[in-house]
Short mmCIF file of C-alpha atoms in Angstrom, two decimals:
data_model
loop_
_atom_site.label_atom_id
_atom_site.label_comp_id
_atom_site.label_asym_id
_atom_site.label_seq_id
_atom_site.Cartn_x
_atom_site.Cartn_y
_atom_site.Cartn_z
CA MET A 88 0.00 0.00 0.00
CA LYS A 89 1.37 3.39 -0.94
CA PHE A 90 2.08 6.02 1.66
CA TYR A 91 -1.32 7.46 2.60
CA ARG A 92 -0.34 11.12 2.38
CA TYR A 93 0.98 10.71 -1.17
CA ASN A 94 -1.92 8.63 -2.43
CA THR A 95 -4.73 10.71 -0.94
CA TYR A 96 -3.54 13.91 -2.57
CA LYS A 97 -2.79 12.13 -5.82
CA LEU A 98 -6.26 10.59 -6.06
CA MET A 99 -8.02 13.89 -5.31
CA PHE A 100 -5.84 15.69 -7.87
CA LEU A 101 -6.33 13.09 -10.56
CA LEU A 102 -10.08 12.87 -10.11
CA THR A 103 -10.40 16.63 -10.53
CA THR A 104 -8.24 16.52 -13.66
CA VAL A 105 -10.02 13.53 -15.18
CA LEU A 106 -13.47 15.01 -14.65
CA ALA A 107 -12.42 18.29 -16.28
CA PHE A 108 -10.71 16.48 -19.15
CA THR A 109 -13.57 14.10 -19.94
CA SER A 110 -16.67 16.14 -19.14
CA CYS A 111 -17.38 16.90 -22.79
CA GLU A 112 -16.58 13.44 -24.07
CA THR A 113 -17.79 10.79 -21.64
CA ASP A 114 -20.77 10.36 -19.32
CA PHE A 115 -20.03 8.55 -16.08
CA ASP A 116 -22.86 7.12 -13.97
CA ASN A 117 -21.18 8.36 -10.83
CA PRO A 118 -17.98 10.28 -11.53
CA ASN A 119 -17.44 11.25 -7.91
CA ALA A 120 -17.10 7.57 -7.01
CA ALA A 121 -14.16 6.96 -9.32
CA THR A 122 -11.17 5.19 -7.82
CA SER A 123 -7.48 5.52 -8.58
CA ASP A 124 -7.63 2.21 -10.48
CA GLN A 125 -10.46 3.54 -12.65
CA VAL A 126 -8.52 6.73 -13.39
CA PHE A 127 -5.67 4.68 -14.87
CA SER A 128 -7.77 2.05 -16.65
CA SER A 129 -8.94 4.11 -19.62
CA ARG A 130 -7.39 6.13 -22.40
CA GLU A 131 -9.16 9.29 -21.23
CA GLY A 132 -8.14 8.77 -17.62
CA ILE A 133 -4.45 8.18 -18.19
CA LEU A 134 -4.15 11.05 -20.66
CA ALA A 135 -5.88 13.32 -18.16
CA ALA A 136 -3.53 12.14 -15.43
CA THR A 137 -0.55 12.94 -17.64
CA THR A 138 -1.87 16.43 -18.35
CA GLY A 139 -2.47 16.89 -14.62
CA MET A 140 1.05 15.73 -13.78
CA GLN A 141 2.50 18.35 -16.12
CA GLU A 142 0.26 21.10 -14.72
CA LEU A 143 1.19 20.25 -11.12
CA TYR A 144 4.91 20.33 -11.92
CA SER A 145 4.79 23.46 -14.11
CA THR A 146 2.70 25.56 -11.70
CA THR A 147 3.01 24.61 -8.03
CA GLY A 148 6.23 22.67 -8.53
CA LEU A 149 8.07 25.26 -10.58
CA ARG A 150 7.19 27.98 -8.11
CA TYR A 151 9.10 26.16 -5.37
CA ILE A 152 11.89 24.94 -7.66
CA ILE A 153 12.71 28.50 -8.75
CA GLU A 154 11.71 30.69 -5.80
CA THR A 155 13.20 28.75 -2.90
CA PRO A 156 16.88 28.59 -3.97
CA ALA A 157 16.62 32.07 -5.51
CA ILE A 158 16.14 33.59 -2.05
CA THR A 159 18.80 31.36 -0.49
CA THR A 160 21.47 32.29 -3.07
CA ARG A 161 20.61 36.01 -3.29
CA GLU A 162 19.21 35.84 -6.82
CA ALA A 163 16.14 37.49 -5.31
CA GLY A 164 15.28 39.62 -2.28
CA ILE A 165 12.01 39.36 -0.39
CA THR A 166 9.43 42.15 -0.52
CA THR A 167 6.89 40.68 1.89
CA THR A 168 6.51 40.01 5.60
CA PHE A 169 5.34 36.42 5.14
CA GLN A 170 7.31 34.32 7.61
CA ASN A 171 8.28 31.61 5.12
CA MET A 172 10.01 34.21 2.94
CA ILE A 173 11.65 35.89 5.93
CA ASP A 174 12.99 32.50 7.02
CA LEU A 175 14.50 31.90 3.58
CA GLU A 176 16.20 35.29 3.38
CA ASP A 177 17.48 35.10 6.97
CA GLY A 178 18.84 31.58 6.37
CA GLY A 179 20.57 29.78 9.19
CA ASP A 180 18.21 27.70 11.30
CA ILE A 181 15.25 27.42 8.90
CA PRO A 182 12.34 25.64 10.62
CA ASN A 183 11.10 22.29 9.33
CA THR A 184 7.66 23.87 9.08
CA ASN A 185 8.73 26.44 6.47
CA SER A 186 6.10 26.28 3.73
CA ASN A 187 8.65 26.52 0.91
CA VAL A 188 10.72 23.68 2.35
CA ILE A 189 7.55 21.60 2.70
CA GLY A 190 6.11 22.67 -0.66
CA LEU A 191 9.20 21.80 -2.68
CA TRP A 192 9.53 18.37 -1.08
CA THR A 193 5.88 17.31 -1.10
CA THR A 194 5.07 18.60 -4.59
CA MET A 195 7.96 16.67 -6.09
CA LEU A 196 6.85 13.51 -4.28
CA ARG A 197 3.31 14.00 -5.59
CA VAL A 198 4.60 14.28 -9.15
CA ILE A 199 6.73 11.17 -8.63
CA GLY A 200 3.70 9.24 -7.39
CA ILE A 201 1.60 10.21 -10.41
CA ALA A 202 4.48 9.41 -12.78
CA GLU A 203 4.88 5.97 -11.20
CA ASP A 204 1.20 5.19 -11.74
CA ILE A 205 1.23 6.41 -15.34
CA SER A 206 4.27 4.31 -16.15
CA ALA A 207 2.89 1.21 -14.40
CA ASN A 208 -0.55 1.39 -16.03
CA ALA A 209 0.21 2.59 -19.57
CA ALA A 210 1.06 -0.94 -20.72
CA THR A 211 -2.26 -2.32 -19.45
CA ILE A 212 -4.53 -0.09 -21.55
CA ASP A 213 -5.59 -0.79 -25.14
CA ILE A 214 -3.99 2.23 -26.81
CA ASP A 215 -1.70 2.93 -29.74
CA PRO A 216 1.85 1.63 -29.10
CA GLY A 217 3.23 5.11 -29.82
CA THR A 218 0.85 6.61 -27.27
CA GLN A 219 1.88 3.98 -24.75
CA SER A 220 5.57 4.67 -25.28
CA GLY A 221 4.96 8.41 -25.09
CA LEU A 222 3.15 8.04 -21.77
CA ILE A 223 5.92 5.91 -20.26
CA ALA A 224 8.71 8.18 -21.52
CA TYR A 225 6.90 11.32 -20.38
CA ALA A 226 6.23 9.87 -16.95
CA ASN A 227 9.92 8.95 -16.67
CA LEU A 228 10.88 12.52 -17.62
CA TYR A 229 8.80 14.04 -14.83
CA HIS A 230 9.89 11.38 -12.38
CA ALA A 231 13.51 12.22 -13.20
CA MET A 232 13.04 16.00 -13.09
CA SER A 233 11.32 15.74 -9.71
CA ILE A 234 14.12 13.63 -8.22
CA GLY A 235 16.62 16.08 -9.70
CA ALA A 236 14.85 19.07 -8.18
CA MET A 237 14.90 17.45 -4.74
CA ALA A 238 18.55 16.39 -5.07
CA GLN A 239 19.55 20.00 -5.74
CA SER A 240 18.04 21.12 -2.45
CA TYR A 241 18.31 18.23 0.04
CA GLU A 242 21.25 16.08 1.10
CA GLN A 243 19.24 12.87 0.75
CA VAL A 244 16.09 12.17 -1.26
CA ILE A 245 13.31 9.69 -1.86
CA VAL A 246 13.22 8.29 -5.41
CA ALA A 247 10.04 6.15 -5.22
CA THR A 248 6.81 6.47 -3.25
CA SER A 249 5.42 2.94 -3.60
CA GLU A 250 6.01 1.70 -0.05
CA ASP A 251 5.47 2.73 3.54
CA ASN A 252 8.48 4.45 5.10
CA PRO A 253 10.27 4.82 1.75
CA PRO A 254 14.06 4.78 2.10
CA PHE A 255 16.28 7.80 1.54
CA VAL A 256 19.28 7.73 -0.81
CA SER A 257 22.18 10.14 -1.27
CA ARG A 258 21.58 13.05 -3.62
CA ILE A 259 24.18 11.64 -6.04
CA GLU A 260 22.31 8.34 -6.11
CA GLY A 261 19.21 10.41 -6.74
CA PHE A 262 20.78 12.05 -9.78
CA ASN A 263 21.94 8.66 -11.06
CA THR A 264 18.41 7.25 -10.59
CA ALA A 265 17.09 10.18 -12.63
CA ILE A 266 19.67 9.40 -15.32
CA THR A 267 18.51 5.76 -15.43
CA LEU A 268 14.90 6.88 -15.85
CA LEU A 269 15.84 9.23 -18.68
CA ASN A 270 17.84 6.56 -20.50
CA GLU A 271 14.91 4.15 -20.13
CA ALA A 272 12.67 6.81 -21.66
CA LYS A 273 15.02 7.21 -24.64
CA ASN A 274 15.08 3.43 -25.17
CA THR A 275 11.29 3.31 -25.00
CA LEU A 276 10.97 5.98 -27.68
CA ALA A 277 13.60 4.31 -29.85
CA ALA A 278 11.51 1.15 -29.86
CA ASN A 279 8.21 2.98 -30.47
CA PRO A 280 8.28 6.66 -31.49
CA VAL A 281 5.45 8.74 -30.07
CA SER A 282 2.13 8.65 -31.93
CA SER A 283 0.38 11.62 -33.49
CA GLU A 284 -2.27 11.12 -30.80
CA PHE A 285 0.31 11.66 -28.04
CA GLU A 286 1.75 14.66 -29.87
CA GLU A 287 -1.67 16.28 -30.17
CA GLU A 288 -3.07 15.39 -26.75
CA ILE A 289 0.00 15.86 -24.53
CA LEU A 290 2.98 17.51 -26.23
CA ARG A 291 0.79 19.94 -28.25
CA GLY A 292 3.71 21.35 -30.20
CA GLN A 293 5.21 22.81 -27.02
CA ILE A 294 7.47 20.00 -25.76
CA ASP A 295 10.22 18.44 -27.86
CA LEU A 296 10.42 15.23 -25.87
CA GLU A 297 13.58 13.75 -27.39
CA ASN A 298 15.61 16.93 -27.00
CA THR A 299 14.30 17.49 -23.48
CA LEU A 300 15.40 14.00 -22.44
CA ASP A 301 18.91 14.71 -23.74
CA ALA A 302 18.99 18.13 -22.04
CA MET A 303 18.05 16.60 -18.68
CA LEU A 304 20.60 13.83 -19.18
CA ALA A 305 23.25 16.49 -19.75
CA ARG A 306 22.16 18.43 -16.65
CA PHE A 307 21.97 15.52 -14.24
CA ASN A 308 25.11 13.80 -15.52
CA LEU A 309 26.98 17.05 -14.85
CA TYR A 310 25.54 17.25 -11.33
CA ALA A 311 26.43 13.60 -10.70
CA GLY A 312 30.01 14.07 -11.91
CA ASN A 313 29.61 11.96 -15.07
CA TYR A 314 31.43 14.44 -17.25
CA ASP A 315 31.88 12.54 -20.51
CA ALA A 316 28.22 11.49 -20.43
CA ALA A 317 27.20 15.10 -19.77
CA ILE A 318 29.19 16.33 -22.76
CA ALA A 319 27.77 13.62 -25.03
CA ALA A 320 24.17 14.33 -24.01
CA ALA A 321 24.54 18.10 -24.33
CA ALA A 322 25.99 17.68 -27.82
CA GLU A 323 22.87 15.72 -28.84
CA VAL A 324 20.51 18.61 -28.08
CA ASP A 325 19.29 20.58 -31.10
CA GLN A 326 19.73 24.14 -29.89
CA SER A 327 17.22 25.48 -32.41
CA SER A 328 14.49 23.40 -30.78
CA THR A 329 12.38 24.56 -27.84
CA SER A 330 10.41 23.00 -25.00
CA VAL A 331 8.24 25.26 -22.88
CA PHE A 332 5.63 25.17 -20.17
CA SER A 333 2.71 27.29 -21.34
CA TYR A 334 0.30 29.21 -19.13
CA ASP A 335 -3.12 30.85 -19.32
CA SER A 336 -5.66 32.61 -17.09
CA GLN A 337 -6.44 29.34 -15.27
CA ASN A 338 -2.82 28.23 -14.87
CA LEU A 339 -0.67 31.30 -14.37
CA ASN A 340 3.07 31.57 -14.82
CA PRO A 341 4.01 30.79 -11.20
CA ILE A 342 6.86 33.31 -10.93
CA TRP A 343 4.78 36.09 -12.47
CA ALA A 344 2.11 35.28 -9.89
CA ARG A 345 4.65 35.70 -7.08
CA VAL A 346 6.14 38.95 -8.43
CA TYR A 347 3.39 40.82 -10.26
CA GLN A 348 -0.07 39.44 -9.45
CA ASN A 349 -2.28 41.90 -7.55
CA GLY A 350 0.62 44.34 -7.27
CA THR A 351 1.89 42.68 -4.07
CA PRO A 352 5.22 41.03 -4.89
CA ASN A 353 6.72 38.37 -2.66
CA PHE A 354 10.20 38.96 -4.04
CA LYS A 355 12.14 40.85 -6.70
CA PRO A 356 15.47 40.08 -8.40
CA ARG A 357 18.68 41.30 -6.80
CA ASP A 358 21.13 43.63 -8.51
CA ASN A 359 23.94 41.97 -10.45
CA PHE A 360 21.98 38.69 -10.56
CA GLY A 361 22.83 38.27 -6.89
CA LEU A 362 26.53 37.93 -7.65
CA PRO A 363 29.11 39.70 -5.45
CA ASP A 364 30.87 42.73 -6.88
CA SER A 365 33.99 40.63 -7.52
CA PHE A 366 32.17 39.21 -10.54
CA ASP A 367 32.34 42.09 -12.96
CA ILE A 368 29.41 41.91 -15.39
CA ASP A 369 30.03 43.63 -18.70
CA GLU A 370 27.70 46.64 -18.99
CA ASN A 371 27.01 45.59 -22.58
CA ASP A 372 25.84 42.09 -21.66
CA GLY A 373 22.45 41.76 -23.35
CA ARG A 374 21.23 39.29 -20.78
CA THR A 375 21.03 42.03 -18.13
CA GLU A 376 18.42 43.91 -20.12
CA PHE A 377 16.65 40.65 -20.96
CA TYR A 378 16.12 39.67 -17.32
CA LEU A 379 16.26 42.89 -15.26
CA ILE A 380 14.48 46.24 -15.26
CA PRO A 381 16.35 48.97 -13.32
CA LEU A 382 14.51 49.94 -10.14
CA ASP A 383 17.12 51.60 -7.88
CA THR A 384 15.47 50.63 -4.61
CA LEU A 385 16.03 48.40 -1.56
CA ASN A 386 14.02 45.57 -0.07
CA LEU A 387 13.03 45.12 3.58
CA ASN A 388 16.58 44.11 4.56
CA GLN A 389 18.18 46.97 2.63
CA LEU A 390 19.26 44.76 -0.26
CA PRO A 391 19.29 46.36 -3.73
CA ILE A 392 16.57 44.95 -5.97
CA GLU A 393 15.33 45.35 -9.54
CA ASP A 394 12.12 44.64 -11.42
CA LEU A 395 11.82 41.33 -13.26
CA ALA A 396 11.59 40.78 -17.01
CA GLY A 397 12.68 37.71 -18.99
CA PHE A 398 10.14 34.90 -18.95
CA PHE A 399 8.08 36.43 -16.17
CA ASP A 400 6.79 39.89 -17.10
CA GLU A 401 3.79 39.30 -19.38
CA GLU A 402 0.94 41.44 -18.05
CA ASN A 403 -1.58 38.59 -17.83
CA GLY A 404 0.76 35.92 -16.45
CA SER A 405 0.64 33.78 -19.59
CA GLU A 406 4.30 33.91 -20.64
CA SER A 407 5.89 30.51 -21.27
CA ILE A 408 8.86 29.21 -19.25
CA PRO A 409 11.47 27.03 -21.01
CA LEU A 410 12.24 23.59 -19.58
CA TYR A 411 15.87 24.33 -20.42
CA LEU A 412 17.82 27.03 -22.26
CA PRO A 413 19.95 26.15 -25.30
CA ASP A 414 23.09 27.79 -23.93
CA GLU A 415 22.84 25.68 -20.79
CA MET A 416 24.13 22.90 -23.04
CA ASN A 417 27.18 24.95 -24.03
CA LEU A 418 27.86 25.83 -20.41
CA ILE A 419 27.59 22.14 -19.46
CA ILE A 420 30.10 21.24 -22.18
CA ALA A 421 32.45 23.99 -20.98
CA GLU A 422 32.25 23.00 -17.30
CA ALA A 423 32.46 19.25 -17.87
CA ASN A 424 35.57 19.68 -20.00
CA LEU A 425 37.19 21.64 -17.18
CA ARG A 426 36.25 19.08 -14.51
CA LYS A 427 37.42 15.96 -16.35
CA ALA A 428 40.44 14.13 -15.01
CA SER A 429 42.39 15.59 -17.95
CA PRO A 430 40.85 19.05 -18.45
CA ASP A 431 40.40 20.30 -22.02
CA THR A 432 40.58 24.08 -21.72
CA GLY A 433 40.42 24.54 -25.48
CA ALA A 434 37.08 22.75 -25.76
CA ALA A 435 35.83 24.66 -22.72
CA ILE A 436 36.72 28.04 -24.21
CA THR A 437 35.10 27.10 -27.52
CA ALA A 438 31.85 26.21 -25.75
CA LEU A 439 32.02 29.29 -23.52
CA ASN A 440 32.48 31.55 -26.54
CA LEU A 441 29.27 30.18 -28.06
CA VAL A 442 27.49 31.59 -25.02
CA LEU A 443 29.33 34.91 -24.90
CA THR A 444 28.95 35.72 -28.59
CA ASP A 445 25.38 34.51 -28.93
CA THR A 446 23.14 36.87 -30.92
CA ASP A 447 20.44 34.51 -32.19
CA ASP A 448 19.29 32.50 -29.18
CA VAL A 449 15.90 30.98 -29.88
CA PHE A 450 14.50 32.60 -26.71
CA GLY A 451 16.36 35.89 -27.13
CA VAL A 452 18.77 35.31 -24.22
CA ASN A 453 21.75 36.85 -26.02
CA ALA A 454 24.95 38.01 -24.30
CA ASN A 455 26.19 39.57 -27.57
CA LEU A 456 29.72 39.99 -26.18
CA PRO A 457 33.24 39.47 -27.57
CA GLU A 458 35.00 36.12 -27.15
CA TYR A 459 36.75 35.30 -23.89
CA VAL A 460 40.28 36.72 -23.64
CA GLY A 461 41.06 36.29 -19.93
CA ASP A 462 43.12 33.87 -17.87
CA THR A 463 42.96 30.38 -19.40
CA SER A 464 43.75 28.41 -16.23
CA VAL A 465 41.15 25.85 -15.18
CA ASN A 466 40.20 27.82 -12.03
CA ALA A 467 39.79 31.09 -13.92
CA LEU A 468 37.69 29.42 -16.58
CA LEU A 469 35.50 27.74 -13.95
CA ASN A 470 34.86 31.18 -12.43
CA GLU A 471 33.84 32.46 -15.84
CA VAL A 472 31.53 29.52 -16.38
CA TYR A 473 29.97 30.07 -12.96
CA LYS A 474 29.37 33.75 -13.67
CA ASN A 475 27.74 32.93 -16.98
CA ARG A 476 25.58 30.20 -15.48
CA ARG A 477 24.28 32.67 -12.88
CA ILE A 478 23.45 35.18 -15.62
CA GLU A 479 22.27 32.87 -18.41
CA LEU A 480 20.30 30.52 -16.14
CA PHE A 481 18.85 33.24 -13.93
CA LEU A 482 15.78 32.04 -11.99
CA THR A 483 15.84 28.52 -13.37
CA GLY A 484 16.40 26.80 -10.02
CA ALA A 485 20.07 26.02 -10.65
CA SER A 486 21.70 28.60 -8.36
CA LEU A 487 21.99 26.59 -5.12
CA GLU A 488 23.39 23.53 -6.88
CA ASP A 489 25.84 25.77 -8.73
CA SER A 490 26.93 27.69 -5.63
CA ARG A 491 27.91 24.48 -3.85
CA ARG A 492 29.42 22.77 -6.89
CA PHE A 493 31.67 25.71 -7.72
CA GLY A 494 32.88 25.90 -4.13
CA ARG A 495 31.53 29.36 -3.40
CA PRO A 496 32.00 30.55 0.23
CA GLU A 497 30.21 28.51 2.88
CA PRO A 498 27.44 30.17 4.91
CA THR A 499 28.06 30.92 8.57
CA PRO A 500 25.77 28.88 10.85
CA SER A 501 23.32 30.85 13.00
CA VAL A 502 24.66 34.21 11.80
CA GLN A 503 22.44 36.57 9.82
CA ASN A 504 24.63 38.05 7.09
CA PHE A 505 22.95 39.26 3.94
CA GLU A 506 26.31 39.71 2.25
CA GLU A 507 26.92 35.94 2.18
CA GLU A 508 26.52 34.43 -1.29
CA ARG A 509 24.22 31.72 0.08
CA ASN A 510 22.77 31.25 3.53
CA ARG A 511 22.20 27.47 3.45
CA ASN A 512 23.94 24.48 1.89
CA PHE A 513 20.85 22.24 2.04
CA TYR A 514 17.36 22.56 3.44
CA PRO A 515 16.06 20.68 6.47
CA TYR A 516 13.61 17.84 5.88
CA PRO A 517 9.96 18.88 6.23
CA ASN A 518 8.20 18.00 9.45
CA THR A 519 5.49 16.36 7.32
CA GLU A 520 8.06 13.78 6.22
CA ARG A 521 9.70 13.32 9.59
CA ASP A 522 6.34 12.80 11.32
CA ASN A 523 5.39 10.01 8.89
CA ASN A 524 8.63 8.35 7.82
CA THR A 525 10.99 6.79 10.35
CA ASN A 526 13.75 6.72 7.72
CA THR A 527 14.02 10.52 7.63
CA PRO A 528 17.68 11.49 8.25
CA ALA A 529 18.93 14.11 10.66
CA ASP A 530 18.74 17.65 9.30
CA PRO A 531 21.92 19.19 7.89
CA ALA A 532 23.54 21.76 10.20
CA ILE A 533 23.40 24.49 7.57
#
């Protein structure tokens, strides 16, 4: 029997989605009496569940994935007196009851639970083989992305929800589990390419599934330290292709909703992308204008903040958010070449220059700068890659993982210092997990 708290939420969420999805197509004698098994026993039900999984991840999930580390790593400064946001900006001893800490953890577990059920049941339904393979591969993608999101924020993670007291694994094992899921998805699609039905019902011309799988393989192999695999996967990604989460009046862009909705922002971006002054950002860097609108003001803790543009400033909250940015692949290639046992600085500089000189990015994230001419030592180049990741991948959820991986200064325990580059290494485990799972580890000190 699955953990009650995961399954109860999942069933309620799926029933709501299925009823909305099928109300114009199918008459049920008693739709409110549907069970989880019934949800996954029909074409309509499993497609609705898949749509619901994507909506949960792209709205509630993405809010926590982006917002939580952004406050911790100074990408953003709070503009509200809500205690959860104050806790995040203060850092140090964040309580286990913090709603962001709980929200990130529980939402990812909910997505994992839905993905597990889609994958397990797709093969039991009489549907087109290409629809079946699409469902399994798509479920694996979200399963992997959810594990990856948790592994960027917590020292240990849960990778499956199908048993009571699920075990925890190290974050590196979490990344490697995500990699296995992504490779399984690629193999599934190689055997049976997705059907036109799956394209029309689920992908809808917005998600390039094959390229997204390779992009996530590149990302998580880098995080796991599998550098050759990261380079190979990044090289497979067609950088003219796009994959985006789309939004509308019913499902708002979650970051827009936190910054612009009702004129009461919860946070705003920090000056200089939250980087210390030692990282000199070229005044001609086009990415500054893409992401930031000059504001010349301070937040509640006297931190300089700006207004937000980029993928988050559409007036009605309907602007799409990319699942990944093309130049992330070039930055992965650059970093992985520098971290290999035998670093290849030439290959790293070549990849870095593709980012710096970019003028035709498919999303318009263009640095439009000259090629790199600085120090070519490995350490200097890693600093340059880090700076460009913080600028290029602004508010994508990567900043905490990057800050640790690049060895940026450690936070000081129990000391409030808003000049520190990050105020936590990892988040504590939510009290909702600790109260229900005896396997929950001790919280990290900082």
